[in-house]
XYZ file of C-alpha atoms in Angstrom:
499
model
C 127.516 126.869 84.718
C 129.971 124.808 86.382
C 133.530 123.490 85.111
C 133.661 120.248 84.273
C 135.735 117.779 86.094
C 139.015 116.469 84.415
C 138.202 112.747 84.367
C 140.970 111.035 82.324
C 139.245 107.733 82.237
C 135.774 106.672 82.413
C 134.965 103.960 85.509
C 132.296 102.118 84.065
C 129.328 102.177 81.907
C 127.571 104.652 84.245
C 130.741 106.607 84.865
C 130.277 106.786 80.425
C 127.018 107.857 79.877
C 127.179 110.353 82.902
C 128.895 113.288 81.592
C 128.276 116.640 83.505
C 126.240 119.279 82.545
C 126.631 122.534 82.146
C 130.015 123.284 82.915
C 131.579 126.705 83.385
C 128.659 128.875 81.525
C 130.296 127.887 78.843
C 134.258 128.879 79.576
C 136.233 126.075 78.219
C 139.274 129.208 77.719
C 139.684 132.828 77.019
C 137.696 133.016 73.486
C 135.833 129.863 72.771
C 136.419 127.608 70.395
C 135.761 128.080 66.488
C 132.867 126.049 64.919
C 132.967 123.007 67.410
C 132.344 119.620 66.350
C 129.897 118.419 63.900
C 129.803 117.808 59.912
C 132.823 119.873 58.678
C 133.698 120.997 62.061
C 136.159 121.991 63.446
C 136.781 124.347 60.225
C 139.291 123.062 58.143
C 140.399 126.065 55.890
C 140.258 125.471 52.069
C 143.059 125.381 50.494
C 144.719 128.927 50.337
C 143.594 130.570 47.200
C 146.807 131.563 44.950
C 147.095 135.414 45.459
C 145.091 137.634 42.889
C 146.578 141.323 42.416
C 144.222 144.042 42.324
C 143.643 146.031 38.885
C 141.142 149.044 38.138
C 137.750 149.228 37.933
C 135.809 149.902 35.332
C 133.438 152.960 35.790
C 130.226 150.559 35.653
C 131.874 148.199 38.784
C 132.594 151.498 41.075
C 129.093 151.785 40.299
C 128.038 148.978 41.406
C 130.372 148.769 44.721
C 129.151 152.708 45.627
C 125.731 151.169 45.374
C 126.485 148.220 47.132
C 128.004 150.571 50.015
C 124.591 152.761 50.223
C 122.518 150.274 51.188
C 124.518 148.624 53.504
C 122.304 150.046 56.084
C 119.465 147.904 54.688
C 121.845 144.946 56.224
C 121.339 146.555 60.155
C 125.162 147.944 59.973
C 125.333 151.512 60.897
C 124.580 154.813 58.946
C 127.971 155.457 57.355
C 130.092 152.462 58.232
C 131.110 152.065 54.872
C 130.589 155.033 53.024
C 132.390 158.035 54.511
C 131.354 161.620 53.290
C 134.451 162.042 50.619
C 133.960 158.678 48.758
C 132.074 159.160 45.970
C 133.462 163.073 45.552
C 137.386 161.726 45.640
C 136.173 158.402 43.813
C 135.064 160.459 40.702
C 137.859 163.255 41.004
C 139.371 164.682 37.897
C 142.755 165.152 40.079
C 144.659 161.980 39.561
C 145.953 162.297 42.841
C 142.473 162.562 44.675
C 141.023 159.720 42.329
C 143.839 157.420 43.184
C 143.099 158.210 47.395
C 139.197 157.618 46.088
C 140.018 154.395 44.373
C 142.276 152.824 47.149
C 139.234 154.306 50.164
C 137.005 152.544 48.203
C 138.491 149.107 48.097
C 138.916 149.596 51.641
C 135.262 149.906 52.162
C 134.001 146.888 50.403
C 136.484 144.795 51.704
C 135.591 145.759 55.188
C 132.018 145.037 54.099
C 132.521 141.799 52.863
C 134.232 140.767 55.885
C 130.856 142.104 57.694
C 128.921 140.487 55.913
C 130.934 137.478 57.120
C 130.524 138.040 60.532
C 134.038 139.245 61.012
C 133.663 142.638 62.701
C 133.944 141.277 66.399
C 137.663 140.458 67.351
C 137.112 139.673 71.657
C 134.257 136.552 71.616
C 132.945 135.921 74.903
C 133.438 132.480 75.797
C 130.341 130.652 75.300
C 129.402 132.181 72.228
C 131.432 129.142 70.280
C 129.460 129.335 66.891
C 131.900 132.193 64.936
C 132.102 132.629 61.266
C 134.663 131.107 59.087
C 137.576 132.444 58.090
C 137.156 134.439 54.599
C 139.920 136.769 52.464
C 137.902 139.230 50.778
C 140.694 141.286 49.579
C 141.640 138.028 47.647
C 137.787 137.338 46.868
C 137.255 141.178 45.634
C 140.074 140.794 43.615
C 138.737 137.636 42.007
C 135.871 139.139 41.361
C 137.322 142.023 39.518
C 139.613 139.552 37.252
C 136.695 137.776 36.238
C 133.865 140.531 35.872
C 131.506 139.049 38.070
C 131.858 142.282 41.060
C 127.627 142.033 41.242
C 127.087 138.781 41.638
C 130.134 138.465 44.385
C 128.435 141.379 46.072
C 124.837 139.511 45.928
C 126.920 136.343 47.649
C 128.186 138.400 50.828
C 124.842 138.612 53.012
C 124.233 134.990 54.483
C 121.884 133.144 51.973
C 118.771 132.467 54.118
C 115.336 133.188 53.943
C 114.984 134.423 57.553
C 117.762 136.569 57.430
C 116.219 138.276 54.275
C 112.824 138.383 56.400
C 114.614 139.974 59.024
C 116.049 142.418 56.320
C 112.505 143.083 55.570
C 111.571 143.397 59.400
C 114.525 146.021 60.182
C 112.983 148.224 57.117
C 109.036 148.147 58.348
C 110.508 148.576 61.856
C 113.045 151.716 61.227
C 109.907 152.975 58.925
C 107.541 152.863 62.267
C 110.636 154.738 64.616
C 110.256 157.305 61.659
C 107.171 157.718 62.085
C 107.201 158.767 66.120
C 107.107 154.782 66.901
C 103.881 153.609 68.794
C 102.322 155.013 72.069
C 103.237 153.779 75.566
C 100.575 152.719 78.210
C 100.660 153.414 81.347
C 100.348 150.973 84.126
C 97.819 150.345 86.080
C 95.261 147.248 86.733
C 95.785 144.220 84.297
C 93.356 145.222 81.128
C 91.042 142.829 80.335
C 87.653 142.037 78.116
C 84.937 144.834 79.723
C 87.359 147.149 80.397
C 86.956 150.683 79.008
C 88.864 153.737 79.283
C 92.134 155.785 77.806
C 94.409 152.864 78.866
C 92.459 150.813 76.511
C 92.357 152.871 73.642
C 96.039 153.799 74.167
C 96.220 149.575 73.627
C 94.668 149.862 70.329
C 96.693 152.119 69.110
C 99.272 150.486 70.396
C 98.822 147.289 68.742
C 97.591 148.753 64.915
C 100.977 150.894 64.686
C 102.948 147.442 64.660
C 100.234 145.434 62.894
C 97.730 147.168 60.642
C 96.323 144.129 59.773
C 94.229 143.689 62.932
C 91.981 145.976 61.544
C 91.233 147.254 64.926
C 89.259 150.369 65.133
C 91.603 152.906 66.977
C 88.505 154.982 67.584
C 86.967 152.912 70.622
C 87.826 152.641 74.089
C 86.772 149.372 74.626
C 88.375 145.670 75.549
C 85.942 143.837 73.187
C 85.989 140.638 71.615
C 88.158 141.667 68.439
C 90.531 143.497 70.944
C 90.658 140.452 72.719
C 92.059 138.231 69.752
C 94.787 141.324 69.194
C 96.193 140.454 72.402
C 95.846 136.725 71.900
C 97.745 137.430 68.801
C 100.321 139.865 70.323
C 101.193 137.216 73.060
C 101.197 134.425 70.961
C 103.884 136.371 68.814
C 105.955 136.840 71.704
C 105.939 133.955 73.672
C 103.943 134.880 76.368
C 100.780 132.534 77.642
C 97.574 133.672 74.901
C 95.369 134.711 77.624
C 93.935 138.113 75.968
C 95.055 139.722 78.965
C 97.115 142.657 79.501
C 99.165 141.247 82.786
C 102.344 142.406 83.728
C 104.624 140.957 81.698
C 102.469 141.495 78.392
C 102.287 145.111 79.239
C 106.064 145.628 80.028
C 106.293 143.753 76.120
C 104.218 146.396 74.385
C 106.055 149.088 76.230
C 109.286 148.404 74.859
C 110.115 151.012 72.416
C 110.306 150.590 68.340
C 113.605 151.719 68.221
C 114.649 148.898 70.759
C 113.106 146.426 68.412
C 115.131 147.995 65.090
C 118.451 147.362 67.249
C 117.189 143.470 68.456
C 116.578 142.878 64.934
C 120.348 144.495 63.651
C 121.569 141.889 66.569
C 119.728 138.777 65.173
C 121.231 139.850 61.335
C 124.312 139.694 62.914
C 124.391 135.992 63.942
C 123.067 134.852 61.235
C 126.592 135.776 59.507
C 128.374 133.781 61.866
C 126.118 130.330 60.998
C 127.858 128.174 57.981
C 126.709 129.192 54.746
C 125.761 125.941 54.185
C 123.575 124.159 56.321
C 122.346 120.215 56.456
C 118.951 119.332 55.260
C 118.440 117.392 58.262
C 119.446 119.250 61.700
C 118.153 120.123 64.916
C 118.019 123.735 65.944
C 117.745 124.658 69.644
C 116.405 128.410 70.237
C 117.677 129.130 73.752
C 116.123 132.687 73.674
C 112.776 130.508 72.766
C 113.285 127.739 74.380
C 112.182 125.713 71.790
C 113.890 122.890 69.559
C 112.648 121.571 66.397
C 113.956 119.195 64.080
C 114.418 119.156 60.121
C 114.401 116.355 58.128
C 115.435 117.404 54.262
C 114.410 120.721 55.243
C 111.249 119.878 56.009
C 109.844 120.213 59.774
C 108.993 116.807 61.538
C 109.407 117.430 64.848
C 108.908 120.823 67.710
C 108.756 121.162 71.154
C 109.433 122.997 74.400
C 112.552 123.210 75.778
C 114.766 124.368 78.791
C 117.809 125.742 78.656
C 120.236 127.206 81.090
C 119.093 129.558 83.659
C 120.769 133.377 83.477
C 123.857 132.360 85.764
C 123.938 128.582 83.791
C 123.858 130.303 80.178
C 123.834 127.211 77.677
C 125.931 128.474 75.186
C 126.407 128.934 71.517
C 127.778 125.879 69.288
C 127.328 123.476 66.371
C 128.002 119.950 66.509
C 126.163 116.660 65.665
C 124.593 114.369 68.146
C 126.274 110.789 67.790
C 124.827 108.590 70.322
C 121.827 107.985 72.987
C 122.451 106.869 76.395
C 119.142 105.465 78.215
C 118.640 105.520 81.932
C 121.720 107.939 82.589
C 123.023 108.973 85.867
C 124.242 112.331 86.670
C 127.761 113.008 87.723
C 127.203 116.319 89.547
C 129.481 118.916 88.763
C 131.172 119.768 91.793
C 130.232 123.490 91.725
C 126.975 122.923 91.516
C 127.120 120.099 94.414
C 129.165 122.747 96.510
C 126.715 125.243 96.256
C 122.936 122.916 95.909
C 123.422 119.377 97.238
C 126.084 120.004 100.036
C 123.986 122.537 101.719
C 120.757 120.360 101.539
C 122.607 118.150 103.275
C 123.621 119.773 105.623
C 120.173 120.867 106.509
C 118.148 117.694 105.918
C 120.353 115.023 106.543
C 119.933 112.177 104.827
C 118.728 113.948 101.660
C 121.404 112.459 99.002
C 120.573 108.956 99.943
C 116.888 109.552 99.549
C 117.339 111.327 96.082
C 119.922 108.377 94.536
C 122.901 110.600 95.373
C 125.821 108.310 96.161
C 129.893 109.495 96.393
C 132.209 107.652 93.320
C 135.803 107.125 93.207
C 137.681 109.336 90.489
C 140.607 108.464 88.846
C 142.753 110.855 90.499
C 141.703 109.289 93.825
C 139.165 111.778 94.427
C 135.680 111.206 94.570
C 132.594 113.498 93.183
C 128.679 113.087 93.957
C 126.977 111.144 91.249
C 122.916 111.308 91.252
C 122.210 107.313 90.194
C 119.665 106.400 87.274
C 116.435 105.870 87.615
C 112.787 108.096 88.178
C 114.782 110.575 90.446
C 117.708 111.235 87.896
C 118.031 114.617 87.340
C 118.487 113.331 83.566
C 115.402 111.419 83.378
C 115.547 108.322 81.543
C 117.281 109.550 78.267
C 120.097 112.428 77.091
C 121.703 113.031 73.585
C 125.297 113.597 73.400
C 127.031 115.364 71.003
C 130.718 116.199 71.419
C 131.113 119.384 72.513
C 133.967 121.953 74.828
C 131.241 122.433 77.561
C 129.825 119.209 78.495
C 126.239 120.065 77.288
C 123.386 117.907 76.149
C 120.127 117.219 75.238
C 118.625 115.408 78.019
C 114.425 114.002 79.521
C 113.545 115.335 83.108
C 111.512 114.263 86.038
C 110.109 117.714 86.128
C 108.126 118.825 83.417
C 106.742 121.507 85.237
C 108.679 124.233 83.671
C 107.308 123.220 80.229
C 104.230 124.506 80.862
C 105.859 128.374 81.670
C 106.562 131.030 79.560
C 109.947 131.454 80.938
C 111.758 127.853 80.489
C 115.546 129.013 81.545
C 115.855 127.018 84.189
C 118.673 124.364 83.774
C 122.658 124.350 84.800
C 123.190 124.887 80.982
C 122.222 121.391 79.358
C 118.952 121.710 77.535
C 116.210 119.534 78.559
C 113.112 117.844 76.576
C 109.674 118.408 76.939
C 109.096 114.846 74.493
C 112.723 113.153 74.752
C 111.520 110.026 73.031
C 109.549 111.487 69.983
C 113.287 112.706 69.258
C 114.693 109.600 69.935
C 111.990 108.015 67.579
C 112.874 110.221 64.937
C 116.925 110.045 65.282
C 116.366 105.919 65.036
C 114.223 105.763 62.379
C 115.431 103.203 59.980
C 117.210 101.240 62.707
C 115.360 97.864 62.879
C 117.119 97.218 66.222
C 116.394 99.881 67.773
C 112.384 100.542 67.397
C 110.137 102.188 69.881
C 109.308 99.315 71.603
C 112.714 98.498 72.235
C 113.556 101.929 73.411
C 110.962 101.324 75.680
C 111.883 98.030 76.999
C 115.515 98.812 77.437
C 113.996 102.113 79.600
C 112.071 99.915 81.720
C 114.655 97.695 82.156
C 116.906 100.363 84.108
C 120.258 99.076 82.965
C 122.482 102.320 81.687
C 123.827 102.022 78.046
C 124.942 104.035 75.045
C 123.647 102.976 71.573
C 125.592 104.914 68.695
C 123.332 106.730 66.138
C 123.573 105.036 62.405
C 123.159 108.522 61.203
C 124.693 111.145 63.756
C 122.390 114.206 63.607
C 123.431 117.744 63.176
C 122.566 120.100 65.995
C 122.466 123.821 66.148
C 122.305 125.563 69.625
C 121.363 129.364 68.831
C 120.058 132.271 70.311
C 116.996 133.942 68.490
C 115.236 136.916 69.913
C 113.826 137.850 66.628
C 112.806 135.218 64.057
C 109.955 135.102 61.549
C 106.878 132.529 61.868
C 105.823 130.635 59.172
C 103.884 133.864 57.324
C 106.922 135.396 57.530
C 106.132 137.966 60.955
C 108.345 138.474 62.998
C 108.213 136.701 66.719
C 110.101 138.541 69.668
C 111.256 136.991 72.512
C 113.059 138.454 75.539
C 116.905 138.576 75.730
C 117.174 136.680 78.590
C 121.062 136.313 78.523
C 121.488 139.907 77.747
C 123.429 138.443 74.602
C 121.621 141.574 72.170
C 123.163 144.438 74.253
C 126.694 142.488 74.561
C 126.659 141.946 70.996
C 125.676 145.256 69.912
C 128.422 146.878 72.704
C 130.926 144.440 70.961
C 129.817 145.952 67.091
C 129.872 149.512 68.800
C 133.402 148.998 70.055
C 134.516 147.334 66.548
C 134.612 150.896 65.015
């Protein structure tokens, strides 16, 4: 992405509604910002909990905690992390001496566990990963706990209280139980497999497909691309994104050939970022899958609304953040980052002269007596006819498009960071329903009218931009979809290096 341009005061109503997108990849400074804007964002700290000092534990509570500390492995943290090999032998040591060392080791481990399960293990954020977990004192929690005889139930409060993080629990399980088990077979390449094909390729597919989904039913005996083999694949691609042809192409095969062990540690990411989302979320919210490139809206938990989207391109990351959208601007322009004009617009220019002019481009005056490119409203913007705002460090958005070519691709990453809309104004139907000025056929009338303006929202709508490569459908399977951003191996490097 590109940085965004300090503009200390907005020119006009165009100047208003054209914010820049995608600014920086998301680098507003050296770490990001906390939980951006949004209901209850920034964070605001609770009041600081009056200090509780520690006392002993009864017998049945180290029992409990050592238990707790087991099957912390069950959460995707690694073998070990919080049970070293002398715990339970200096924890249950007749030698006072030893049994105090056990008793202080183990408070060390389950507060270090607690703040895991908070999300708190990674200290350097990169800088467009801008949704991070609250603040939390476990020592002071812990001890709380303790005082008031309740160490189970605290420990059943640390993972983060979602259903599709405790499907992914149940994914990382079935998933390290297949790597156990010698994983599944490769297949080698070779022509694209299709129905009528025959051979060891094909029956390598099978097998293939019944190790990570037994309930295909498919008969691992055969060599043959049939019609039930067909409907695997259909069901294999439609599970991870890719175009439901029933075709083994390129890009379905490389898929299938990634190893079961890869998909144990993109699962142990995905856990992880679920601990950095609030642990309470609005009933009505829109969540943005950049790894999916989807968005779907909520309304009282309920879904009303999904589509396509596309977000930033691999060098125009959109990033990470929570906020709420507050207002609608119709027929936007574009103020052009100047990056992105520097290294796009300039050059086509340059080349084809008199290319701005025939694409709305037109040179403003800034504030700072400068000037920057601005891309006018209208069927050409770059915007298309509508955007959502939502306050944010990076000068992202929701926004329509002239091209919806890209919605029709499996890979959608194709913006300068904002995320556009393959159905803008179902959303914008949705986010206004109740207003009685502002109906469809308004929306529609101010459109065609071309004049840019900003209507406020009555009810601002939360908005959650996140990046899924692992998420459970409806029946509770798991989807995968590629890490386009390379986010999973950063993220795992960063828990690797948090030792």
């Amino acid at each position: 992405m590109t940085r965004r341009s300090n503009i200390a005061v907005w020119m006009s109503a165009a100047a208003l509604a054209a914010v820049a997108c995608g600014t920086s990849a998301g680098q507003p400074n050296s770490t990001g910002p906390a939980n951006t804007t949004g209901p209850g964002y920034p964070y605001t700290a609770p009041p600081q909990a009056q200090a509780v000092p520690s006392q002993p534990l009864r017998r049945d509570q180290v029992s409990v905690v050592l238990a707790a500390l087991k099957e912390a492995e069950t959460h995707g943290f690694r073998a070990g992390e919080f049970y070293p090999a002398n715990l339970e032998a200096e924890v249950y040591a007749a030698d006072p001496t030893f049994h105090a060392q056990g008793d202080a080791l183990l408070r060390t481990m389950i507060i270090r566990y607690a703040r895991a399960q908070h999300g708190l293990r990674i200290t350097n954020w990169p800088k467009n990963w801008a949704m991070k977990p609250a603040p939390y004192d476990a020592e002071n929690d812990f001890n709380l706990a303790v005082q008031q005889d309740r160490v189970a139930q605290w420990i059943d409060s640390l993972p983060p209280p979602f259903d599709r993080y405790r499907l992914l629990r149940t994914a990382l399980a079935r998933y390290k139980a297949i790597v156990a088990a010698g994983g599944w077979p490769t297949i080698d390449g070779g022509p694209e497999l299709k129905p009528g094909a025959a051979g060891p390729r094909v029956a390598a597919l099978r097998q293939r497909l019944m190790v990570e989904e037994p309930t295909l039913n498919l008969d691992t005996t055969s060599d043959q691309f049939d019609d039930t083999l067909t409907d695997a694949v259909k069901y294999y691609q439609r599970r991870n994104g890719f175009d439901t042809t029933g075709k083994v192409d390129t890009l379905t095969l490389e898929s299938l050939n990634v190893a079961a062990q890869s998909r144990v540690l993109q699962i142990v990411a995905n856990m992880e970022r679920w601990r950095w989302e609030p642990r309470l979320w609005p009933a009505s919210r829109i969540e943005v899958n950049i790894a999916a490139a989807e968005m779907t809206l909520f309304e009282e938990n309920a879904l009303s609304l999904e589509m396509r989207a596309a977000p930033g391109r691999p060098d125009d990351q959109t990033p990470l953040l929570t906020s709420q959208i507050d207002s609608i601007v119709l027929n936007p322009p574009w103020n052009v980052p100047s990056t992105i004009a520097e290294k796009e617009y300039y050059p086509k220019e340059a080349a084809h002269p008199g290319y701005l002019a025939a694409h709305g481009f037109r040179f403003i005056d800034t504030p700072d007596g400068g000037h920057r490119l601005q891309q006018k409203s209208g069927a050409k913007s770059a915007l298309g006819q509508i955007k959502f705002d939502f306050p944010n460090p990076f000068a992202v958005y929701l926004h329509d498009t002239p091209s919806h070519k890209a919605f029709g691709q499996d890979a959608r990453d194709v913006s300068h960071g904002c995320v556009r809309l393959e159905r803008p104004f179902d959303l914008a139907d949705k986010l206004f329903t109740g207003d009685e000025t502002w109906t469809p056929d308004r929306i529609q009338d101010a459109v065609q009218d071309g004049k840019t303006q900003r209507v406020q929202l009555e009810r601002p709508m939360p908005v959650f931009l996140m990046y899924w490569t692992v998420y459970p459908d409806v029946k509770g399977r798991m989807d995968f979809r590629n890490d386009i951003y390379d986010w999973d191996s950063q993220l795992l490097g960063l828990i690797a290096a948090s030792r």
